[in-house]
CSV table of C-alpha atoms in Angstrom, one decimal:
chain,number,residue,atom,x,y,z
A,1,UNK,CA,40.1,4.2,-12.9
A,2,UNK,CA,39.4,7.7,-14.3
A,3,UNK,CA,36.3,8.2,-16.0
A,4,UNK,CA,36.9,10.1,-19.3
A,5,UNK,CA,34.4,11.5,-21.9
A,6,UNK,CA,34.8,11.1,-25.6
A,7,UNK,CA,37.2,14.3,-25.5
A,8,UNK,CA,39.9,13.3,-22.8
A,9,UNK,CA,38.6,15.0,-20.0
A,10,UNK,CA,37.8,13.7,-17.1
A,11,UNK,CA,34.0,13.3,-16.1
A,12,UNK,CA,33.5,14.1,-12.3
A,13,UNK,CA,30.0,13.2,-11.2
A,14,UNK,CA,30.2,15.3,-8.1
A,15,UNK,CA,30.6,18.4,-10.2
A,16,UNK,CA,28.1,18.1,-13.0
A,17,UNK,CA,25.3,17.1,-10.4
A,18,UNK,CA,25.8,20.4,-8.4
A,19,UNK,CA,23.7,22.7,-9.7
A,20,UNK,CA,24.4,25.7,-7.2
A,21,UNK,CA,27.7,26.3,-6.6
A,22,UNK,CA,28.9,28.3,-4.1
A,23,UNK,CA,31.8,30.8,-5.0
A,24,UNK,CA,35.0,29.9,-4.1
A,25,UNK,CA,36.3,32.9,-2.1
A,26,UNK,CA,40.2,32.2,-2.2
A,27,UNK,CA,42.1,33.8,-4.4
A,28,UNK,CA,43.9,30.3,-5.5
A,29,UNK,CA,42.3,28.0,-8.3
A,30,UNK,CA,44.2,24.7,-6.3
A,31,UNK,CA,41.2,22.0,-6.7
A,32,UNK,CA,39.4,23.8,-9.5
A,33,UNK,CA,39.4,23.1,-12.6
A,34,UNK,CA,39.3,25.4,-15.7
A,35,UNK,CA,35.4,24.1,-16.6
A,36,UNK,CA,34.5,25.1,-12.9
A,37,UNK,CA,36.2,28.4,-12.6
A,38,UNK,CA,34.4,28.9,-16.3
A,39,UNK,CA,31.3,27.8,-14.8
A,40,UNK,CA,32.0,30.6,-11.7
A,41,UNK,CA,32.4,33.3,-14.2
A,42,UNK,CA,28.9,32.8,-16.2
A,43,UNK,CA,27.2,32.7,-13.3
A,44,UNK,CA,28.8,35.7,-11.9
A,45,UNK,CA,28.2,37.5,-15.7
A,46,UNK,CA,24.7,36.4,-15.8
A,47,UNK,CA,23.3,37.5,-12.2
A,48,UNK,CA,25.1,40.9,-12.9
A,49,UNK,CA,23.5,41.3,-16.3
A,50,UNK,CA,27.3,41.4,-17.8
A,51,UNK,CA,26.8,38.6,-20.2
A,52,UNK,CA,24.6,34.9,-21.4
A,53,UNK,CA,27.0,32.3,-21.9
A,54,UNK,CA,26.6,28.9,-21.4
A,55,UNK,CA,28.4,25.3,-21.3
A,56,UNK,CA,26.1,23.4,-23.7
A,57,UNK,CA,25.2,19.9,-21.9
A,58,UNK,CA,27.5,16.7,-23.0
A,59,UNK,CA,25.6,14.8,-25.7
A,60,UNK,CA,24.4,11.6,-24.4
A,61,UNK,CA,22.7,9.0,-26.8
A,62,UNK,CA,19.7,7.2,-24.9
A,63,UNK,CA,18.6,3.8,-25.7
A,64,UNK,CA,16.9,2.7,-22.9
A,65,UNK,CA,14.8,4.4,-19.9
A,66,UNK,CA,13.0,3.3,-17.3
A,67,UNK,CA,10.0,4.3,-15.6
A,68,UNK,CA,9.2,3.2,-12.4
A,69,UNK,CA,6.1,4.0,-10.9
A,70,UNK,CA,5.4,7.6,-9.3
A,71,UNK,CA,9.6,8.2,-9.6
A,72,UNK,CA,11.6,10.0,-12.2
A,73,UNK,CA,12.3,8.3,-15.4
A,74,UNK,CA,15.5,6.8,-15.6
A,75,UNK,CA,18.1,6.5,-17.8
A,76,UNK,CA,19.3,2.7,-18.1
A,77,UNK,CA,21.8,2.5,-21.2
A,78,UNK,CA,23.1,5.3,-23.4
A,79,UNK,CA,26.5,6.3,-24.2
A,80,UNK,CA,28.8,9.7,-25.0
A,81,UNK,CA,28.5,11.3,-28.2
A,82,UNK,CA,31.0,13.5,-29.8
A,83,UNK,CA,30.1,16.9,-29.4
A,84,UNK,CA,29.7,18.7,-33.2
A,85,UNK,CA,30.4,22.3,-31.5
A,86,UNK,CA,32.4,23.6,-28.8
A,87,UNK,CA,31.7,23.6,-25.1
A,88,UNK,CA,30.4,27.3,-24.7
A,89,UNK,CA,28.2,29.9,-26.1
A,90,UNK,CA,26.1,32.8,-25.6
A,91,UNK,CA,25.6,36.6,-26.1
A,92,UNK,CA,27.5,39.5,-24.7
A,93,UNK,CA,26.8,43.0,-26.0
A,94,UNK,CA,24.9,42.2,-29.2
A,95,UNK,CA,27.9,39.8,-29.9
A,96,UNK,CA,27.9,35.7,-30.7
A,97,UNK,CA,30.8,34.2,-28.2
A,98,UNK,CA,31.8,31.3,-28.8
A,99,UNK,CA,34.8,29.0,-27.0
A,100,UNK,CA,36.0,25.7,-26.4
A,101,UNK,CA,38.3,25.4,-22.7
A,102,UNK,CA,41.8,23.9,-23.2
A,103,UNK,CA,43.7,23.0,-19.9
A,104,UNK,CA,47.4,21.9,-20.3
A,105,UNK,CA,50.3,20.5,-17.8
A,106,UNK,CA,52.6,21.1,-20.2
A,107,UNK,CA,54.9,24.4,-19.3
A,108,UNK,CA,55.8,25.5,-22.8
A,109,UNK,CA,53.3,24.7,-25.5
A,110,UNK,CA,49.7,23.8,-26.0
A,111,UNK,CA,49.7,20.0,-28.3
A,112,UNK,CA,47.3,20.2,-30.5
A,113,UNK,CA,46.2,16.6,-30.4
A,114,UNK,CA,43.3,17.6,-27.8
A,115,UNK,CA,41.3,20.0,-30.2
A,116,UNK,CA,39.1,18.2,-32.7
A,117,UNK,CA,38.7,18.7,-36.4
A,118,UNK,CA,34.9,19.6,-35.7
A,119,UNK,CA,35.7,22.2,-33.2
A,120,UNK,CA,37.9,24.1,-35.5
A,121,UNK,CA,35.5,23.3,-38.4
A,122,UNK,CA,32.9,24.8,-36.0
A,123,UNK,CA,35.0,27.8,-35.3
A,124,UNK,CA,35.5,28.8,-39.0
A,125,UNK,CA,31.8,28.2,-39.8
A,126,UNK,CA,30.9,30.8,-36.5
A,127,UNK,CA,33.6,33.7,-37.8
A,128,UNK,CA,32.3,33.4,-41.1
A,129,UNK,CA,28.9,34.3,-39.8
A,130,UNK,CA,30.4,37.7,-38.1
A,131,UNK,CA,30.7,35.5,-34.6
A,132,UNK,CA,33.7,36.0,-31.8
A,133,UNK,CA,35.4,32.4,-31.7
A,134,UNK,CA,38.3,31.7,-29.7
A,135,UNK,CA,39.8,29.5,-27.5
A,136,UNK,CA,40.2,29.7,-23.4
A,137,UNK,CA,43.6,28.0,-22.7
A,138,UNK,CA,45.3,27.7,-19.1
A,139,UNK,CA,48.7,26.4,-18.4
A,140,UNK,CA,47.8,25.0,-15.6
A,141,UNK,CA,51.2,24.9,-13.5
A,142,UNK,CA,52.3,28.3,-14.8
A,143,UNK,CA,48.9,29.5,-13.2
A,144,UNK,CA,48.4,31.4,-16.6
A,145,UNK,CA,44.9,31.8,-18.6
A,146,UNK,CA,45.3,32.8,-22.3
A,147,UNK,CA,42.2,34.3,-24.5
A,148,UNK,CA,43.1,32.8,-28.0
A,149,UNK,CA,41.2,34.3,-30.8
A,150,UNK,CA,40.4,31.9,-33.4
A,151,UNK,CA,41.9,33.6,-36.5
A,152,UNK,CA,45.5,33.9,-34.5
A,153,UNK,CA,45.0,30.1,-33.8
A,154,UNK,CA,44.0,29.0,-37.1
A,155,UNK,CA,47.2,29.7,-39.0
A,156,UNK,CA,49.0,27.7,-36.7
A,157,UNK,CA,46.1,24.8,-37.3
A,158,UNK,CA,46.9,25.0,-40.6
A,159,UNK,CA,50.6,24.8,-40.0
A,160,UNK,CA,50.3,21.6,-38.5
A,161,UNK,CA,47.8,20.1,-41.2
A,162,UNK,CA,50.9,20.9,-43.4
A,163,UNK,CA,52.9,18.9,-42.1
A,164,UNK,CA,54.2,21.2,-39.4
A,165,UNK,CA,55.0,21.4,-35.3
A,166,UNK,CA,51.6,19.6,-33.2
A,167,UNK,CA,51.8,22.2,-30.9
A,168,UNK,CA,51.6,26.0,-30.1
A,169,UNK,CA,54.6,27.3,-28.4
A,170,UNK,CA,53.9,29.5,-25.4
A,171,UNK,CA,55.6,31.8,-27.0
A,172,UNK,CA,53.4,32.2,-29.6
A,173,UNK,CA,50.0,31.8,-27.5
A,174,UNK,CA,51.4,34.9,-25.8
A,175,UNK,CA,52.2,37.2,-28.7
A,176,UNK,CA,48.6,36.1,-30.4
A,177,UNK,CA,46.3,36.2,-27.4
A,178,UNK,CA,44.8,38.3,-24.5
A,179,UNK,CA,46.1,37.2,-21.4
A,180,UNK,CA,43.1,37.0,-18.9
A,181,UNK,CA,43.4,38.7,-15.6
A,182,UNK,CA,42.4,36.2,-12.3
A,183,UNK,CA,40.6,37.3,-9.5
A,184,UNK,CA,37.7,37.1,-6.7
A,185,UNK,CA,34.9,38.3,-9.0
A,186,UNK,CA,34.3,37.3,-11.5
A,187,UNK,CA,37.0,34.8,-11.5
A,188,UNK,CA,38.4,34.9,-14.7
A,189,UNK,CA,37.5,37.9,-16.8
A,190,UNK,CA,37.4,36.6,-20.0
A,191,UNK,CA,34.6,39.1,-21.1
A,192,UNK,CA,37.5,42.0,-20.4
A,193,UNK,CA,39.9,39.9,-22.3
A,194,UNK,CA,37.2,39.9,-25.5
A,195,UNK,CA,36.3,43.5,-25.1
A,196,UNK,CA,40.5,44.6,-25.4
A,197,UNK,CA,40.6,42.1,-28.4
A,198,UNK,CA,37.6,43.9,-30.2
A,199,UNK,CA,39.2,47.5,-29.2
A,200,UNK,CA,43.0,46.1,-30.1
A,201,UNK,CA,41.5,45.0,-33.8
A,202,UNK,CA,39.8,48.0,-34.2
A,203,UNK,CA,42.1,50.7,-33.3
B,1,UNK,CA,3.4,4.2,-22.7
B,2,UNK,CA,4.6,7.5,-24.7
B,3,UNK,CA,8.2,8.2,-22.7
B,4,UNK,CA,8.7,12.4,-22.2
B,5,UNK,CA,11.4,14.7,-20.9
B,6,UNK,CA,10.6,16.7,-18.0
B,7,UNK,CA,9.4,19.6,-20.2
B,8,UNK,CA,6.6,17.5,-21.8
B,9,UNK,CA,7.7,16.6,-25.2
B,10,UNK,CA,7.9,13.1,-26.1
B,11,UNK,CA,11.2,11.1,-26.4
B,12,UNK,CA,11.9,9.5,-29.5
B,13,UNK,CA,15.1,7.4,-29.5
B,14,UNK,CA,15.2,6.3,-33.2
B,15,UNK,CA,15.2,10.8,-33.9
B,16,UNK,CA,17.5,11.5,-31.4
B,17,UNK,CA,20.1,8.9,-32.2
B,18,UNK,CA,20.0,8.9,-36.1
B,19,UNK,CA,23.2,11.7,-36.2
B,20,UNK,CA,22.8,12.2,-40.3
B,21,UNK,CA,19.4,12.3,-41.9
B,22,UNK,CA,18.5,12.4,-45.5
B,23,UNK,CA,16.0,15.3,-46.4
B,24,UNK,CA,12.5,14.7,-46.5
B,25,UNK,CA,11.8,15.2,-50.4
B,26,UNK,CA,8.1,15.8,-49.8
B,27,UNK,CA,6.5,18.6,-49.7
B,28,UNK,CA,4.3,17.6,-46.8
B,29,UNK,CA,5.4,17.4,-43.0
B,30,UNK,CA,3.3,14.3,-42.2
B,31,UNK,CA,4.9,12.3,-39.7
B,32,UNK,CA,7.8,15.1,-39.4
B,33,UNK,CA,8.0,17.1,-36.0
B,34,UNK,CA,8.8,20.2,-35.6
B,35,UNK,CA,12.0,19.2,-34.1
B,36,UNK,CA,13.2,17.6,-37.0
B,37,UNK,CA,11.8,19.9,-39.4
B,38,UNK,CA,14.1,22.5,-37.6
B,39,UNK,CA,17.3,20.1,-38.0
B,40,UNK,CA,16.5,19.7,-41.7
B,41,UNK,CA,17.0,23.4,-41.7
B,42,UNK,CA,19.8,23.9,-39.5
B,43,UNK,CA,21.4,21.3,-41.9
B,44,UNK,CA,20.9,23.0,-44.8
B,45,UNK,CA,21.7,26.6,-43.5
B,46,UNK,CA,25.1,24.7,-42.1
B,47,UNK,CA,25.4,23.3,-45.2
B,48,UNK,CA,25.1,26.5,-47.3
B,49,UNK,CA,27.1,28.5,-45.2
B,50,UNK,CA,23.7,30.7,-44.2
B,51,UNK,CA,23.7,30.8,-40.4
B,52,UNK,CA,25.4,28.2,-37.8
B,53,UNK,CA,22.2,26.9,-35.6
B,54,UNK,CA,22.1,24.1,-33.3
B,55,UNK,CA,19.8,22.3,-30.6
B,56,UNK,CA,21.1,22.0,-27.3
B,57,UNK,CA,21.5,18.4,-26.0
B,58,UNK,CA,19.2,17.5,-23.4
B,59,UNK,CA,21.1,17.7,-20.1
B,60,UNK,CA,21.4,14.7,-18.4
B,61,UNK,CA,22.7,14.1,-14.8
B,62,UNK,CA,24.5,11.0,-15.0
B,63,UNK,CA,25.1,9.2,-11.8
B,64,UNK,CA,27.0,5.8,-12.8
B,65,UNK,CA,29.2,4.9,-16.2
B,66,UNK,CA,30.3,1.5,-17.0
B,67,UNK,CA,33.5,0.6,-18.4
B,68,UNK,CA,33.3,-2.7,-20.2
B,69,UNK,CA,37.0,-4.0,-21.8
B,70,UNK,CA,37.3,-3.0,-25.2
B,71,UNK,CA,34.1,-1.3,-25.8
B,72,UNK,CA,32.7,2.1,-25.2
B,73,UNK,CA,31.7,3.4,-21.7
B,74,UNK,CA,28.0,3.0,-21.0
B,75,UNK,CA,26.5,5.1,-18.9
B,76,UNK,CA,24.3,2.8,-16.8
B,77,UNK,CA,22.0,5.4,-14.5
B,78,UNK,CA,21.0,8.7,-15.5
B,79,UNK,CA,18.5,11.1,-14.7
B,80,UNK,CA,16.9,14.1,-16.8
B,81,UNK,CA,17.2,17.3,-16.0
B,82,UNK,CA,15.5,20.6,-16.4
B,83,UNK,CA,17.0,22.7,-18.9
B,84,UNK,CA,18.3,26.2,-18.0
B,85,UNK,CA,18.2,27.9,-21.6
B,86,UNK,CA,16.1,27.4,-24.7
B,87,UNK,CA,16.7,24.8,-26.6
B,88,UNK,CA,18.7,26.4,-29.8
B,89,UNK,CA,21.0,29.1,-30.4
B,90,UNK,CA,23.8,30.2,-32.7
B,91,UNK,CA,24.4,33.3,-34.9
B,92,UNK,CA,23.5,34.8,-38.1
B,93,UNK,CA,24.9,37.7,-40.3
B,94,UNK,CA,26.6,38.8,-36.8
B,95,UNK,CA,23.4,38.3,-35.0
B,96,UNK,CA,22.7,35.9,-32.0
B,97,UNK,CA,19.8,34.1,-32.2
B,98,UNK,CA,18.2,32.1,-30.0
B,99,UNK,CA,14.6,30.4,-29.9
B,100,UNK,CA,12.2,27.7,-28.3
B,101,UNK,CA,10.2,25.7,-30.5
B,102,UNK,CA,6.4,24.6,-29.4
B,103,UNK,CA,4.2,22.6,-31.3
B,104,UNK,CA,0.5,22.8,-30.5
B,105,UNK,CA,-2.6,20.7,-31.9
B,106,UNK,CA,-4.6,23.6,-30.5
B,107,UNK,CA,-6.3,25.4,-33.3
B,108,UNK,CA,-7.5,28.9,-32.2
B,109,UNK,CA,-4.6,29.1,-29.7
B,110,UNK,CA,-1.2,28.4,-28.1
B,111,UNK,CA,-1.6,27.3,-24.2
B,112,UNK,CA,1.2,28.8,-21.8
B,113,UNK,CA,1.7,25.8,-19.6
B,114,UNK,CA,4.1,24.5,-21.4
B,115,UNK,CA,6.5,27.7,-21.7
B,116,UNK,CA,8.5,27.4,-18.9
B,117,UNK,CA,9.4,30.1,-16.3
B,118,UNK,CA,13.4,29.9,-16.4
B,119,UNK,CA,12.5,30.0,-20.6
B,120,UNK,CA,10.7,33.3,-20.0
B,121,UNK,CA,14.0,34.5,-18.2
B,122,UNK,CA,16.4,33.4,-19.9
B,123,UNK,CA,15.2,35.1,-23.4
B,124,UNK,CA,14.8,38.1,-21.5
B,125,UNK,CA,18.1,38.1,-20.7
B,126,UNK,CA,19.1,37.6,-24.0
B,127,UNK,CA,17.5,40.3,-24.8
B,128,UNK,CA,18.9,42.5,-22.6
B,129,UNK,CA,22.3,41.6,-24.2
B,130,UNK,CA,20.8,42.7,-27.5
B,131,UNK,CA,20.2,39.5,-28.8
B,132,UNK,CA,17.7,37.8,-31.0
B,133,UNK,CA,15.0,35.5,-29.0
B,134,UNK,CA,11.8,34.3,-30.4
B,135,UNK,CA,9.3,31.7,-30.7
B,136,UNK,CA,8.2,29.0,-33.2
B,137,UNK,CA,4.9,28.0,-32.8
B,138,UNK,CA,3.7,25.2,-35.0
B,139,UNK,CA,-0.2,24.8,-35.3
B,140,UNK,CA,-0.2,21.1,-36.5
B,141,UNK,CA,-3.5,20.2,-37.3
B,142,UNK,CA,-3.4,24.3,-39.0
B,143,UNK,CA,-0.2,23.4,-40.8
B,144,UNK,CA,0.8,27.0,-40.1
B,145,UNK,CA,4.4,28.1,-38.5
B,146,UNK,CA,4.8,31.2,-36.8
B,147,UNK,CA,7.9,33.7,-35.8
B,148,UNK,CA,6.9,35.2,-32.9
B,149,UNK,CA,9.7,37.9,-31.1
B,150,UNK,CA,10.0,37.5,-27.2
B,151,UNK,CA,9.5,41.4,-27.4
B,152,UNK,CA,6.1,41.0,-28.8
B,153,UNK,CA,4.9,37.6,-26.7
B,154,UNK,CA,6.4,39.1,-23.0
B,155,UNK,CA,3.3,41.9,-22.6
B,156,UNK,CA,0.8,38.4,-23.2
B,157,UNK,CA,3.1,36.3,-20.8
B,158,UNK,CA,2.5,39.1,-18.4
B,159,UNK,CA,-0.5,39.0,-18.9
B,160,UNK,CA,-1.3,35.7,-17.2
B,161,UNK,CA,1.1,36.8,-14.6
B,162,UNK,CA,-1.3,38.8,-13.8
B,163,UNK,CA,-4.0,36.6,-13.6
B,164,UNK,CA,-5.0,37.2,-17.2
B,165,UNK,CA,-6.0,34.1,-20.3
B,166,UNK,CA,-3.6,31.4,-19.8
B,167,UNK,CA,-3.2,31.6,-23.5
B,168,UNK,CA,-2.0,33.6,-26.3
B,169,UNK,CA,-5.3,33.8,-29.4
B,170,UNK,CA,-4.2,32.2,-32.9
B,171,UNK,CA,-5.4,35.9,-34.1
B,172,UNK,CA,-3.1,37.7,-31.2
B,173,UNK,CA,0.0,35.5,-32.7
B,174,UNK,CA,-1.3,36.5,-36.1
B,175,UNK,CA,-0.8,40.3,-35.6
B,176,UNK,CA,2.1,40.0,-33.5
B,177,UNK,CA,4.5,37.5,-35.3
B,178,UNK,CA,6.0,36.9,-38.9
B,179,UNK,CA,4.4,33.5,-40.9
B,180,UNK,CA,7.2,31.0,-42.2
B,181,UNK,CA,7.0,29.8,-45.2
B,182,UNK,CA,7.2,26.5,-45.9
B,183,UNK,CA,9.1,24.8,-48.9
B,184,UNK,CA,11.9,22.1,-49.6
B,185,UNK,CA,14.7,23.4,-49.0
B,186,UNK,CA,14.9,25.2,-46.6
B,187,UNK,CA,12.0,23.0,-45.3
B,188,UNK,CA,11.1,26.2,-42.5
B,189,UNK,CA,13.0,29.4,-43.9
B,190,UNK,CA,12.8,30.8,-40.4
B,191,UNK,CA,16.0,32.7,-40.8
B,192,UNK,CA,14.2,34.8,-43.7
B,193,UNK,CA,11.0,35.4,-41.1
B,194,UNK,CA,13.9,36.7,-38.7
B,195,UNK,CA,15.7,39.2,-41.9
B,196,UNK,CA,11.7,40.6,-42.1
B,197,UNK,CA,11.3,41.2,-38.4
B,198,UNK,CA,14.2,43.0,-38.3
B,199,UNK,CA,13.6,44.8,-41.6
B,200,UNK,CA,10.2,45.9,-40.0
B,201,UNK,CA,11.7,46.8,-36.6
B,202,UNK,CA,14.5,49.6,-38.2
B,203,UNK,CA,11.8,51.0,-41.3
């Protein structure tokens, strides 16, 4: 059975206990997911001095732990709590980035049904404090990786809380976004993809 | 037997898993940490649309989730695990900010054992990204709360480095970080401590 957190994705034990990674040298993302390659890219941004971003930890409630003599403490019972933010943030440049990770199978749009009312909440609170909020989305099988700033997605939000389509067409992801280059180092150059968005809104 | 995460503070399950809190009317912070002092205020600056602040959940490496019928998974073994940042961030007026709290019952100074290495790095590179990083120090038994910019504690920190005190002076944090006021709402105005550090740094 697939283990799942609160948000629909799938928890993988073997990847949140690795704390070093080494870099995948293939050009191919086959076996990664977007959260790893994500997780690739930080690192590579942060030992280069390029950028600080994190992925804030999943919030766990604890109601029991255990302590067993001269081990660790342990955690005995607790349970996944909705996260009130989205998955990543940091500082590049003197800038506040901030970005929640949306995978799809789907070939032609992005449903809507997997981003929360509290991320997009979260979103609107960060851009009205001068922050860069936007969303990472890959179409997995297409092999394609979209930087979707937050004010192009919101309209189309809002669309759907009228009454409108639950989904973003690909067609519209690519005239609103920054498509993000792949590649060995960093992985996904999503930093790039912001700096051509801040230079494309202020030309 | 007092139950603490790996960094030293204590673990309080009925704080961490009461998700809304009413305000604390009184003036006083008896029986208040500084942790929930600091979610008080996050609240409120959320709240007012002032800045968009939040702790970091403690990161957890979870090693086996239960799936009972019909009810919520429970995560059923769990281990804590050192954090890699500092324990909040967000963004202000187009500023990142980013801060460790410490609470000491110390009353001529704050000891340096319980700043951690990787925190000490990791506010350095903020820094370097042009970011805001500071401390809060609380004197408790003092009831005195103290702004202090990584820029002006890193010389002490090398300090010990270097073999030197093992503690920054109440008197050194006095000339070399901004007093918060205290009040009711915000409970800890830290935010306007930050506006007069950076008013100070461009006069």
């Amino acid at each position: 059975m697939a283990i799942r957190y609160p948000n629909g994705k799938k928890f993988n034990p073997s990847v949140s206990s690795t704390k070093k990674k080494s870099y995948d040298y293939s050009f191919s993302n086959r076996g990664k997911s977007l959260e790893d390659e994500l997780n690739d890219t930080n690192e590579y941004y942060l030992a280069h001095g390029l950028a600080v971003i994190h992925k804030k930890p999943v919030p766990i409630q604890i109601v029991n732990v255990r302590y067993p003599a001269r081990s660790a403490a342990v955690i005995t019972e607790a349970y996944f709590r909705t996260p009130s933010t989205t998955d990543y943030n940091g500082v590049w440049n003197g800038y506040y980035v901030d970005f929640e990770a949306k995978e799809t199978k789907n070939k032609t749009s992005l449903p809507l049904q997997n981003i929360h009312m509290h991320q997009v909440q979260h979103m609107k609170q960060v851009i009205d404090q001068s922050g860069l909020a936007f969303f990472i989305v890959n179409f997995t099988l297409l092999d394609r990786y979209f930087l979707l700033p937050f004010e192009e997605f919101y309209p189309l939000w809002q669309r759907m809380e009228e009454g409108g389509r639950k989904s973003i067409t690909l067609s519209e992801i690519e005239e609103r976004s920054i498509e993000i280059n792949t590649g060995f180092h960093p992985r996904l150059d999503y930093i790039q993809a912001v700096a051509d968005w801040i230079k494309r809104k202020t030309d």
